[in-house]
PDB file of C-alpha atoms in Angstrom:
ATOM      1  CA  MET A 530      70.681  88.759  98.174  1.00  0.00           C
ATOM      2  CA  ASN A 531      72.126  87.711 102.365  1.00  0.00           C
ATOM      3  CA  LYS A 532      69.468  90.228 104.251  1.00  0.00           C
ATOM      4  CA  ASN A 533      70.996  88.807 108.005  1.00  0.00           C
ATOM      5  CA  ILE A 534      74.082  87.155 109.193  1.00  0.00           C
ATOM      6  CA  LYS A 535      75.651  85.182 108.289  1.00  0.00           C
ATOM      7  CA  VAL A 536      79.338  85.277 108.114  1.00  0.00           C
ATOM      8  CA  LEU A 537      80.902  85.189 104.261  1.00  0.00           C
ATOM      9  CA  GLY A 538      83.434  83.345 105.820  1.00  0.00           C
ATOM     10  CA  TYR A 539      85.764  86.931 106.319  1.00  0.00           C
ATOM     11  CA  GLY A 540      88.993  85.752 108.071  1.00  0.00           C
ATOM     12  CA  GLY A 541      90.335  88.712 107.551  1.00  0.00           C
ATOM     13  CA  ASN A 542      89.245  92.814 106.708  1.00  0.00           C
ATOM     14  CA  MET A 543      86.028  92.897 105.004  1.00  0.00           C
ATOM     15  CA  TYR A 544      85.053  96.116 103.715  1.00  0.00           C
ATOM     16  CA  VAL A 545      81.911  97.905 104.643  1.00  0.00           C
ATOM     17  CA  VAL A 546      79.828 100.211 102.965  1.00  0.00           C
ATOM     18  CA  ALA A 547      77.678 102.158 105.660  1.00  0.00           C
ATOM     19  CA  VAL A 548      75.539 104.900 104.929  1.00  0.00           C
ATOM     20  CA  TYR A 549      72.848 106.161 108.188  1.00  0.00           C
ATOM     21  CA  ASP A 550      69.519 108.537 107.500  1.00  0.00           C
ATOM     22  CA  ILE A 551      69.494 110.186 111.182  1.00  0.00           C
ATOM     23  CA  SER A 552      66.033 112.148 111.628  1.00  0.00           C
ATOM     24  CA  THR A 553      66.977 116.205 112.711  1.00  0.00           C
ATOM     25  CA  ILE A 554      63.655 117.581 112.099  1.00  0.00           C
ATOM     26  CA  THR A 555      64.700 117.989 116.587  1.00  0.00           C
ATOM     27  CA  SER A 556      67.773 119.418 118.115  1.00  0.00           C
ATOM     28  CA  GLU A 557      68.206 116.270 119.666  1.00  0.00           C
ATOM     29  CA  GLY A 558      68.237 114.941 116.647  1.00  0.00           C
ATOM     30  CA  GLN A 559      71.131 116.881 115.245  1.00  0.00           C
ATOM     31  CA  LYS A 560      73.506 116.034 118.037  1.00  0.00           C
ATOM     32  CA  ARG A 561      72.609 112.528 117.636  1.00  0.00           C
ATOM     33  CA  LEU A 562      73.728 112.998 113.557  1.00  0.00           C
ATOM     34  CA  THR A 563      76.278 114.944 115.436  1.00  0.00           C
ATOM     35  CA  LYS A 564      77.824 111.834 117.595  1.00  0.00           C
ATOM     36  CA  ILE A 565      76.716 108.842 114.753  1.00  0.00           C
ATOM     37  CA  MET A 566      79.103 110.750 112.329  1.00  0.00           C
ATOM     38  CA  LYS A 567      82.033 111.105 115.491  1.00  0.00           C
ATOM     39  CA  LEU A 568      81.781 107.635 116.176  1.00  0.00           C
ATOM     40  CA  PHE A 569      81.889 106.689 111.981  1.00  0.00           C
ATOM     41  CA  ARG A 570      84.939 108.431 111.959  1.00  0.00           C
ATOM     42  CA  GLN A 571      86.688 106.163 113.964  1.00  0.00           C
ATOM     43  CA  TYR A 572      86.234 103.328 111.730  1.00  0.00           C
ATOM     44  CA  LEU A 573      85.009 104.297 108.562  1.00  0.00           C
ATOM     45  CA  HIS A 574      86.488 107.524 105.601  1.00  0.00           C
ATOM     46  CA  HIS A 575      83.515 109.761 105.591  1.00  0.00           C
ATOM     47  CA  THR A 576      83.369 109.068 101.055  1.00  0.00           C
ATOM     48  CA  GLN A 577      79.984 110.811 100.577  1.00  0.00           C
ATOM     49  CA  LYS A 578      77.252 113.219 102.975  1.00  0.00           C
ATOM     50  CA  SER A 579      75.439 110.189 105.029  1.00  0.00           C
ATOM     51  CA  VAL A 580      78.056 107.287 103.107  1.00  0.00           C
ATOM     52  CA  PHE A 581      81.105 106.024 105.134  1.00  0.00           C
ATOM     53  CA  GLU A 582      83.704 103.057 103.912  1.00  0.00           C
ATOM     54  CA  GLY A 583      86.056 100.874 105.003  1.00  0.00           C
ATOM     55  CA  GLU A 584      88.328  97.456 105.904  1.00  0.00           C
ATOM     56  CA  LEU A 585      87.499  96.654 108.817  1.00  0.00           C
ATOM     57  CA  SER A 586      88.374  93.452 111.667  1.00  0.00           C
ATOM     58  CA  GLU A 587      84.621  91.253 112.712  1.00  0.00           C
ATOM     59  CA  ALA A 588      85.182  92.368 115.743  1.00  0.00           C
ATOM     60  CA  LYS A 589      85.168  96.121 114.481  1.00  0.00           C
ATOM     61  CA  PHE A 590      83.107  95.842 112.110  1.00  0.00           C
ATOM     62  CA  PHE A 591      80.973  94.100 115.671  1.00  0.00           C
ATOM     63  CA  ALA A 592      81.719  97.058 117.850  1.00  0.00           C
ATOM     64  CA  LEU A 593      81.141  99.924 114.781  1.00  0.00           C
ATOM     65  CA  LYS A 594      77.321  97.991 115.217  1.00  0.00           C
ATOM     66  CA  LYS A 595      76.318  97.970 118.573  1.00  0.00           C
ATOM     67  CA  ALA A 596      77.452 101.574 119.140  1.00  0.00           C
ATOM     68  CA  ALA A 597      75.208 102.823 116.251  1.00  0.00           C
ATOM     69  CA  ASN A 598      72.472 100.650 117.867  1.00  0.00           C
ATOM     70  CA  ARG A 599      72.780 102.881 120.819  1.00  0.00           C
ATOM     71  CA  LEU A 600      72.969 105.722 119.678  1.00  0.00           C
ATOM     72  CA  ILE A 601      70.652 105.872 116.761  1.00  0.00           C
ATOM     73  CA  ASN A 602      66.891 106.209 117.609  1.00  0.00           C
ATOM     74  CA  HIS A 603      65.392 103.217 116.558  1.00  0.00           C
ATOM     75  CA  GLU A 604      61.728 105.078 114.967  1.00  0.00           C
ATOM     76  CA  THR A 605      62.655 107.853 113.384  1.00  0.00           C
ATOM     77  CA  ASP A 606      66.990 106.721 112.251  1.00  0.00           C
ATOM     78  CA  TYR A 607      68.478 103.497 109.856  1.00  0.00           C
ATOM     79  CA  VAL A 608      71.850 102.452 109.632  1.00  0.00           C
ATOM     80  CA  VAL A 609      72.546 100.066 106.521  1.00  0.00           C
ATOM     81  CA  PHE A 610      75.776  98.484 106.005  1.00  0.00           C
ATOM     82  CA  TYR A 611      76.985  96.265 103.170  1.00  0.00           C
ATOM     83  CA  LYS A 612      80.009  93.704 103.863  1.00  0.00           C
ATOM     84  CA  ILE A 613      81.471  92.855 101.083  1.00  0.00           C
ATOM     85  CA  ALA A 614      84.658  89.973 101.623  1.00  0.00           C
ATOM     86  CA  ASN A 615      87.361  91.336  99.538  1.00  0.00           C
ATOM     87  CA  LYS A 616      87.748  94.949  98.701  1.00  0.00           C
ATOM     88  CA  ASN A 617      88.952  94.302  94.517  1.00  0.00           C
ATOM     89  CA  ASN A 618      85.256  93.177  94.448  1.00  0.00           C
ATOM     90  CA  ILE A 619      83.793  96.045  95.024  1.00  0.00           C
ATOM     91  CA  GLU A 620      83.610 100.024  92.588  1.00  0.00           C
ATOM     92  CA  ARG A 621      82.207 103.334  93.477  1.00  0.00           C
ATOM     93  CA  GLU A 622      80.939 105.381  90.650  1.00  0.00           C
ATOM     94  CA  THR A 623      80.267 109.204  91.609  1.00  0.00           C
ATOM     95  CA  VAL A 624      77.832 111.714  89.830  1.00  0.00           C
ATOM     96  CA  GLY A 625      77.301 114.880  91.524  1.00  0.00           C
ATOM     97  CA  ILE A 626      79.269 116.282  93.696  1.00  0.00           C
ATOM     98  CA  ASP A 627      82.164 115.304  95.408  1.00  0.00           C
ATOM     99  CA  PHE A 628      82.772 115.057  98.878  1.00  0.00           C
ATOM    100  CA  ASP A 629      84.925 116.876 101.231  1.00  0.00           C
ATOM    101  CA  PRO A 630      85.465 115.083 104.639  1.00  0.00           C
ATOM    102  CA  THR A 631      86.668 118.114 106.105  1.00  0.00           C
ATOM    103  CA  ASP A 632      82.980 119.781 105.570  1.00  0.00           C
ATOM    104  CA  ASN A 633      81.405 120.927 109.125  1.00  0.00           C
ATOM    105  CA  LEU A 634      78.469 118.771 107.916  1.00  0.00           C
ATOM    106  CA  ILE A 635      76.572 120.080 110.348  1.00  0.00           C
TER     107      ILE A 635
ATOM    108  CA  MET B 125      89.195 100.902  95.874  1.00  0.00           C
ATOM    109  CA  ASN B 126      88.373 101.805  92.770  1.00  0.00           C
ATOM    110  CA  LYS B 127      87.480 104.666  92.263  1.00  0.00           C
ATOM    111  CA  ASN B 128      86.771 105.047  88.591  1.00  0.00           C
ATOM    112  CA  ILE B 129      85.186 102.652  85.423  1.00  0.00           C
ATOM    113  CA  LYS B 130      87.386  99.739  86.258  1.00  0.00           C
ATOM    114  CA  VAL B 131      84.862  96.642  84.335  1.00  0.00           C
ATOM    115  CA  LEU B 132      85.332  93.957  86.969  1.00  0.00           C
ATOM    116  CA  GLY B 133      84.251  91.454  83.879  1.00  0.00           C
ATOM    117  CA  TYR B 134      80.927  91.349  85.082  1.00  0.00           C
ATOM    118  CA  GLY B 135      79.866  89.132  82.000  1.00  0.00           C
ATOM    119  CA  GLY B 136      76.596  89.036  83.359  1.00  0.00           C
ATOM    120  CA  ASN B 137      74.909  91.155  85.835  1.00  0.00           C
ATOM    121  CA  MET B 138      76.459  92.820  88.495  1.00  0.00           C
ATOM    122  CA  TYR B 139      74.818  93.792  91.907  1.00  0.00           C
ATOM    123  CA  VAL B 140      74.067  97.192  91.762  1.00  0.00           C
ATOM    124  CA  VAL B 141      73.596  99.756  95.061  1.00  0.00           C
ATOM    125  CA  ALA B 142      72.691 103.225  94.431  1.00  0.00           C
ATOM    126  CA  VAL B 143      72.142 106.224  96.849  1.00  0.00           C
ATOM    127  CA  TYR B 144      71.077 109.113  96.803  1.00  0.00           C
ATOM    128  CA  ASP B 145      71.411 113.042  98.163  1.00  0.00           C
ATOM    129  CA  ILE B 146      69.161 115.359  96.585  1.00  0.00           C
ATOM    130  CA  SER B 147      69.214 118.409  97.890  1.00  0.00           C
ATOM    131  CA  THR B 148      65.619 120.015  98.524  1.00  0.00           C
ATOM    132  CA  ILE B 149      65.782 123.287 100.022  1.00  0.00           C
ATOM    133  CA  THR B 150      64.339 124.918  97.403  1.00  0.00           C
ATOM    134  CA  SER B 151      60.647 123.428  95.665  1.00  0.00           C
ATOM    135  CA  GLU B 152      62.283 122.865  92.659  1.00  0.00           C
ATOM    136  CA  GLY B 153      64.883 120.120  94.608  1.00  0.00           C
ATOM    137  CA  GLN B 154      61.732 118.801  95.520  1.00  0.00           C
ATOM    138  CA  LYS B 155      61.069 118.725  91.700  1.00  0.00           C
ATOM    139  CA  ARG B 156      64.073 116.769  91.064  1.00  0.00           C
ATOM    140  CA  LEU B 157      63.913 114.386  94.721  1.00  0.00           C
ATOM    141  CA  THR B 158      60.106 112.691  93.057  1.00  0.00           C
ATOM    142  CA  LYS B 159      61.487 112.727  90.012  1.00  0.00           C
ATOM    143  CA  ILE B 160      64.901 110.887  90.404  1.00  0.00           C
ATOM    144  CA  MET B 161      63.262 107.593  92.722  1.00  0.00           C
ATOM    145  CA  LYS B 162      60.922 107.783  90.029  1.00  0.00           C
ATOM    146  CA  LEU B 163      63.727 106.762  87.421  1.00  0.00           C
ATOM    147  CA  PHE B 164      65.358 104.083  90.106  1.00  0.00           C
ATOM    148  CA  ARG B 165      62.647 102.263  90.867  1.00  0.00           C
ATOM    149  CA  GLN B 166      62.583 101.692  87.728  1.00  0.00           C
ATOM    150  CA  TYR B 167      65.374 100.083  87.541  1.00  0.00           C
ATOM    151  CA  LEU B 168      66.274  99.208  90.985  1.00  0.00           C
ATOM    152  CA  HIS B 169      65.023  98.651  94.262  1.00  0.00           C
ATOM    153  CA  HIS B 170      64.075 101.313  97.285  1.00  0.00           C
ATOM    154  CA  THR B 171      65.127  98.695  99.890  1.00  0.00           C
ATOM    155  CA  GLN B 172      65.896 102.621 102.717  1.00  0.00           C
ATOM    156  CA  LYS B 173      64.393 107.254 102.561  1.00  0.00           C
ATOM    157  CA  SER B 174      68.121 106.623 100.112  1.00  0.00           C
ATOM    158  CA  VAL B 175      69.057 103.224  99.125  1.00  0.00           C
ATOM    159  CA  PHE B 176      68.570 100.612  96.843  1.00  0.00           C
ATOM    160  CA  GLU B 177      69.718  98.474  95.460  1.00  0.00           C
ATOM    161  CA  GLY B 178      69.551  95.447  92.508  1.00  0.00           C
ATOM    162  CA  GLU B 179      71.020  93.115  89.254  1.00  0.00           C
ATOM    163  CA  LEU B 180      71.797  95.106  86.656  1.00  0.00           C
ATOM    164  CA  SER B 181      72.734  94.214  83.590  1.00  0.00           C
ATOM    165  CA  GLU B 182      76.204  96.850  81.900  1.00  0.00           C
ATOM    166  CA  ALA B 183      73.908  98.884  79.116  1.00  0.00           C
ATOM    167  CA  LYS B 184      71.384  98.872  81.825  1.00  0.00           C
ATOM    168  CA  PHE B 185      73.775 100.727  84.466  1.00  0.00           C
ATOM    169  CA  PHE B 186      74.933 102.695  82.212  1.00  0.00           C
ATOM    170  CA  ALA B 187      71.100 103.984  80.752  1.00  0.00           C
ATOM    171  CA  LEU B 188      71.108 104.320  84.454  1.00  0.00           C
ATOM    172  CA  LYS B 189      73.989 106.452  85.462  1.00  0.00           C
ATOM    173  CA  LYS B 190      73.857 108.674  82.194  1.00  0.00           C
ATOM    174  CA  ALA B 191      69.420 109.569  83.108  1.00  0.00           C
ATOM    175  CA  ALA B 192      70.858 109.883  87.202  1.00  0.00           C
ATOM    176  CA  ASN B 193      73.248 112.306  85.827  1.00  0.00           C
ATOM    177  CA  ARG B 194      70.400 114.327  83.680  1.00  0.00           C
ATOM    178  CA  LEU B 195      68.172 115.308  86.324  1.00  0.00           C
ATOM    179  CA  ILE B 196      70.248 115.942  88.621  1.00  0.00           C
ATOM    180  CA  ASN B 197      72.063 119.365  90.175  1.00  0.00           C
ATOM    181  CA  HIS B 198      75.663 118.280  89.739  1.00  0.00           C
ATOM    182  CA  GLU B 199      76.225 121.774  92.003  1.00  0.00           C
ATOM    183  CA  THR B 200      73.980 119.556  95.326  1.00  0.00           C
ATOM    184  CA  ASP B 201      73.122 116.579  94.514  1.00  0.00           C
ATOM    185  CA  TYR B 202      75.048 112.854  94.430  1.00  0.00           C
ATOM    186  CA  VAL B 203      74.412 109.618  93.530  1.00  0.00           C
ATOM    187  CA  VAL B 204      77.337 107.262  94.859  1.00  0.00           C
ATOM    188  CA  PHE B 205      77.095 104.014  92.537  1.00  0.00           C
ATOM    189  CA  TYR B 206      79.144 100.715  93.970  1.00  0.00           C
ATOM    190  CA  LYS B 207      79.037  97.855  91.697  1.00  0.00           C
ATOM    191  CA  ILE B 208      79.905  93.986  93.288  1.00  0.00           C
ATOM    192  CA  ALA B 209      80.909  91.409  90.561  1.00  0.00           C
ATOM    193  CA  ASN B 210      78.126  88.614  92.173  1.00  0.00           C
ATOM    194  CA  LYS B 211      75.622  88.922  94.496  1.00  0.00           C
ATOM    195  CA  ASN B 212      76.925  86.545  96.311  1.00  0.00           C
ATOM    196  CA  ASN B 213      79.792  88.607  97.465  1.00  0.00           C
ATOM    197  CA  ILE B 214      78.028  90.760  99.271  1.00  0.00           C
ATOM    198  CA  GLU B 215      75.637  91.126 102.933  1.00  0.00           C
ATOM    199  CA  ARG B 216      73.545  93.206 104.157  1.00  0.00           C
ATOM    200  CA  GLU B 217      72.466  94.830 107.844  1.00  0.00           C
ATOM    201  CA  THR B 218      70.863  97.131 108.933  1.00  0.00           C
ATOM    202  CA  VAL B 219      69.746  99.112 112.388  1.00  0.00           C
ATOM    203  CA  GLY B 220      66.840 101.042 112.988  1.00  0.00           C
ATOM    204  CA  ILE B 221      64.218 101.896 110.819  1.00  0.00           C
ATOM    205  CA  ASP B 222      63.230  99.283 108.765  1.00  0.00           C
ATOM    206  CA  PHE B 223      62.133 100.748 105.215  1.00  0.00           C
ATOM    207  CA  ASP B 224      58.459 100.204 103.834  1.00  0.00           C
ATOM    208  CA  PRO B 225      59.607 101.496 100.152  1.00  0.00           C
ATOM    209  CA  THR B 226      54.595 102.269 100.006  1.00  0.00           C
ATOM    210  CA  ASP B 227      55.544 105.662 102.145  1.00  0.00           C
ATOM    211  CA  ASN B 228      55.482 108.426 100.712  1.00  0.00           C
ATOM    212  CA  LEU B 229      58.300 109.805 101.735  1.00  0.00           C
ATOM    213  CA  ILE B 230      57.831 113.475  99.905  1.00  0.00           C
TER     214      ILE B 230
END
Protein backbone atom coordinates (compact mmCIF):
# COMPACT_ATOMS: atom_id res chain seq x y z
CA MET A 1 0.00 0.00 0.00
CA ASN A 2 1.63 3.30 -1.10
CA LYS A 3 1.47 5.68 1.86
CA ASN A 4 3.25 8.59 0.32
CA ILE A 5 2.83 10.46 -2.89
CA LYS A 6 3.77 8.13 -5.73
CA VAL A 7 2.07 9.07 -8.93
CA LEU A 8 0.34 6.00 -10.39
CA GLY A 9 0.64 7.56 -13.84
CA TYR A 10 -2.77 9.23 -13.73
CA GLY A 11 -2.46 11.13 -16.96
CA GLY A 12 -6.22 11.75 -17.14
CA ASN A 13 -8.60 12.02 -14.14
CA MET A 14 -8.24 9.88 -11.07
CA TYR A 15 -11.00 8.71 -8.76
CA VAL A 16 -10.73 10.16 -5.26
CA VAL A 17 -12.39 9.07 -2.01
CA ALA A 18 -11.89 11.56 0.84
CA VAL A 19 -12.76 10.95 4.49
CA TYR A 20 -12.42 13.59 7.17
CA ASP A 21 -12.83 13.78 10.91
CA ILE A 22 -13.06 17.33 12.28
CA SER A 23 -13.16 17.91 16.04
CA THR A 24 -16.30 19.89 16.82
CA ILE A 25 -15.90 20.11 20.60
CA THR A 26 -15.44 23.88 20.32
CA SER A 27 -17.61 26.39 18.42
CA GLU A 28 -14.48 27.18 16.38
CA GLY A 29 -14.44 23.47 15.40
CA GLN A 30 -18.08 23.74 14.25
CA LYS A 31 -17.13 26.67 12.00
CA ARG A 32 -14.16 24.72 10.66
CA LEU A 33 -16.44 21.77 9.80
CA THR A 34 -18.81 24.05 7.88
CA LYS A 35 -15.94 25.56 5.88
CA ILE A 36 -14.36 22.18 5.17
CA MET A 37 -17.66 20.66 4.06
CA LYS A 38 -18.26 23.61 1.69
CA LEU A 39 -14.73 23.23 0.31
CA PHE A 40 -15.12 19.49 -0.37
CA ARG A 41 -18.55 19.99 -1.96
CA GLN A 42 -16.90 22.26 -4.53
CA TYR A 43 -14.69 19.39 -5.72
CA LEU A 44 -16.42 16.10 -4.89
CA HIS A 45 -19.82 14.41 -4.31
CA HIS A 46 -20.91 14.22 -0.69
CA THR A 47 -21.76 10.51 -0.40
CA GLN A 48 -21.80 9.94 3.35
CA LYS A 49 -21.62 12.25 6.37
CA SER A 50 -17.83 12.48 6.35
CA VAL A 51 -17.13 10.85 2.98
CA PHE A 52 -16.71 12.53 -0.43
CA GLU A 53 -16.01 10.97 -3.80
CA GLY A 54 -15.48 11.86 -7.43
CA GLU A 55 -13.13 12.26 -10.36
CA LEU A 56 -10.41 14.90 -10.17
CA SER A 57 -7.49 15.95 -12.29
CA GLU A 58 -4.14 15.96 -10.47
CA ALA A 59 -4.12 19.75 -10.45
CA LYS A 60 -7.58 19.86 -8.84
CA PHE A 61 -6.56 17.20 -6.33
CA PHE A 62 -3.52 19.24 -5.24
CA ALA A 63 -5.60 22.39 -4.99
CA LEU A 64 -8.17 20.60 -2.76
CA LYS A 65 -5.49 19.03 -0.60
CA LYS A 66 -3.69 22.38 -0.18
CA ALA A 67 -6.91 24.17 0.80
CA ALA A 68 -7.88 21.38 3.25
CA ASN A 69 -4.39 21.47 4.74
CA ARG A 70 -4.85 25.19 5.45
CA LEU A 71 -8.33 24.83 6.98
CA ILE A 72 -7.93 21.90 9.39
CA ASN A 73 -6.52 21.99 12.92
CA HIS A 74 -3.44 19.77 12.68
CA GLU A 75 -3.71 18.83 16.36
CA THR A 76 -7.26 17.48 16.29
CA ASP A 77 -8.46 16.89 12.69
CA TYR A 78 -7.52 14.71 9.74
CA VAL A 79 -8.40 14.21 6.10
CA VAL A 80 -7.43 10.98 4.36
CA PHE A 81 -7.49 10.81 0.55
CA TYR A 82 -7.60 7.58 -1.46
CA LYS A 83 -6.56 7.96 -5.06
CA ILE A 84 -7.56 5.25 -7.54
CA ALA A 85 -6.22 5.43 -11.08
CA ASN A 86 -9.40 4.17 -12.75
CA LYS A 87 -12.95 4.48 -11.39
CA ASN A 88 -13.80 1.07 -12.83
CA ASN A 89 -11.35 -0.43 -10.32
CA ILE A 90 -13.47 0.46 -7.31
CA GLU A 91 -16.87 -0.65 -5.98
CA ARG A 92 -18.86 0.81 -3.11
CA GLU A 93 -21.23 -1.03 -0.79
CA THR A 94 -23.10 0.57 2.10
CA VAL A 95 -24.93 -0.87 5.13
CA GLY A 96 -27.07 1.34 7.34
CA ILE A 97 -28.45 4.78 6.59
CA ASP A 98 -28.24 6.08 3.07
CA PHE A 99 -27.02 9.65 3.09
CA ASP A 100 -28.98 12.64 1.77
CA PRO A 101 -26.50 15.41 0.91
CA THR A 102 -29.27 18.03 1.07
CA ASP A 103 -29.67 17.25 4.81
CA ASN A 104 -28.26 20.08 6.92
CA LEU A 105 -25.52 18.28 8.86
CA ILE A 106 -24.38 21.05 11.14
CA MET B 1 -19.13 4.17 -10.18
CA ASN B 2 -20.60 0.74 -9.33
CA LYS B 3 -22.98 1.27 -6.41
CA ASN B 4 -24.24 -2.26 -6.07
CA ILE B 5 -22.54 -5.59 -5.77
CA LYS B 6 -20.81 -6.30 -9.04
CA VAL B 7 -17.94 -8.68 -8.72
CA LEU B 8 -14.84 -7.16 -10.34
CA GLY B 9 -13.44 -10.64 -10.80
CA TYR B 10 -11.54 -10.67 -7.53
CA GLY B 11 -10.35 -14.23 -7.70
CA GLY B 12 -7.67 -13.62 -5.09
CA ASN B 13 -7.78 -11.01 -2.29
CA MET B 14 -9.25 -7.59 -2.77
CA TYR B 15 -8.22 -4.40 -1.01
CA VAL B 16 -10.95 -3.00 1.21
CA VAL B 17 -11.33 0.47 2.74
CA ALA B 18 -14.15 0.68 5.30
CA VAL B 19 -15.51 3.89 6.84
CA TYR B 20 -18.15 3.92 9.55
CA ASP B 21 -20.14 6.52 11.40
CA ILE B 22 -21.86 5.22 14.56
CA SER B 23 -24.19 7.48 16.51
CA THR B 24 -22.92 7.67 20.09
CA ILE B 25 -25.55 10.05 21.50
CA THR B 26 -26.86 7.24 23.73
CA SER B 27 -24.85 4.94 26.00
CA GLU B 28 -26.21 2.08 23.91
CA GLY B 29 -24.53 3.78 20.90
CA GLN B 30 -21.22 3.90 22.80
CA LYS B 31 -21.45 0.14 23.38
CA ARG B 32 -22.27 -0.40 19.71
CA LEU B 33 -19.19 1.61 18.68
CA THR B 34 -16.96 -0.50 20.92
CA LYS B 35 -18.34 -3.74 19.48
CA ILE B 36 -18.08 -2.51 15.89
CA MET B 37 -14.51 -1.30 16.36
CA LYS B 38 -13.53 -4.69 17.84
CA LEU B 39 -15.22 -6.45 14.91
CA PHE B 40 -13.40 -4.38 12.28
CA ARG B 41 -10.04 -4.78 14.04
CA GLN B 42 -10.40 -8.55 13.62
CA TYR B 43 -10.49 -8.17 9.83
CA LEU B 44 -8.71 -4.92 8.90
CA HIS B 45 -6.02 -2.41 10.00
CA HIS B 46 -7.32 0.56 11.95
CA THR B 47 -5.76 3.44 9.98
CA GLN B 48 -7.80 6.44 11.10
CA LYS B 49 -10.43 7.00 13.79
CA SER B 50 -13.32 5.70 11.67
CA VAL B 51 -11.32 4.19 8.78
CA PHE B 52 -10.09 0.60 8.36
CA GLU B 53 -8.13 -0.94 5.51
CA GLY B 54 -6.62 -4.21 4.39
CA GLU B 55 -6.73 -7.21 2.11
CA LEU B 56 -9.66 -9.60 2.39
CA SER B 57 -10.88 -12.63 0.52
CA GLU B 58 -14.46 -12.37 -0.76
CA ALA B 59 -15.62 -14.84 1.89
CA LYS B 60 -14.04 -12.76 4.68
CA PHE B 61 -15.52 -9.57 3.19
CA PHE B 62 -19.03 -11.06 3.22
CA ALA B 63 -18.56 -12.33 6.79
CA LEU B 64 -17.47 -8.85 7.94
CA LYS B 65 -20.29 -7.11 6.10
CA LYS B 66 -22.87 -9.55 7.53
CA ALA B 67 -21.59 -9.06 11.09
CA ALA B 68 -21.51 -5.25 10.70
CA ASN B 69 -25.02 -5.31 9.27
CA ARG B 70 -26.22 -7.12 12.41
CA LEU B 71 -24.43 -4.76 14.85
CA ILE B 72 -25.30 -1.31 13.52
CA ASN B 73 -28.49 0.68 14.14
CA HIS B 74 -29.97 1.04 10.66
CA GLU B 75 -31.70 4.29 11.63
CA THR B 76 -28.61 6.18 12.78
CA ASP B 77 -25.38 4.42 11.67
CA TYR B 78 -23.67 3.53 8.42
CA VAL B 79 -20.67 1.58 7.16
CA VAL B 80 -19.39 2.18 3.63
CA PHE B 81 -17.02 -0.34 2.03
CA TYR B 82 -14.78 0.40 -0.94
CA LYS B 83 -13.50 -2.67 -2.74
CA ILE B 84 -10.47 -2.31 -5.01
CA ALA B 85 -9.40 -5.30 -7.11
CA ASN B 86 -5.67 -4.68 -6.73
CA LYS B 87 -3.94 -2.88 -3.84
CA ASN B 88 -1.43 -1.42 -6.28
CA ASN B 89 -4.28 0.57 -7.80
CA ILE B 90 -4.78 2.73 -4.72
CA GLU B 91 -2.71 5.39 -2.94
CA ARG B 92 -3.40 7.02 0.40
CA GLU B 93 -2.47 10.55 1.47
CA THR B 94 -3.29 12.08 4.85
CA VAL B 95 -3.30 15.67 6.14
CA GLY B 96 -3.68 16.39 9.84
CA ILE B 97 -3.24 14.03 12.75
CA ASP B 98 -1.69 10.67 12.15
CA PHE B 99 -3.69 8.01 13.91
CA ASP B 100 -2.35 5.75 16.67
CA PRO B 101 -4.49 2.60 16.78
CA THR B 102 -3.33 1.85 20.33
CA ASP B 103 -5.05 5.05 21.51
CA ASN B 104 -8.22 4.27 23.45
CA LEU B 105 -10.84 6.02 21.32
CA ILE B 106 -13.92 5.47 23.40
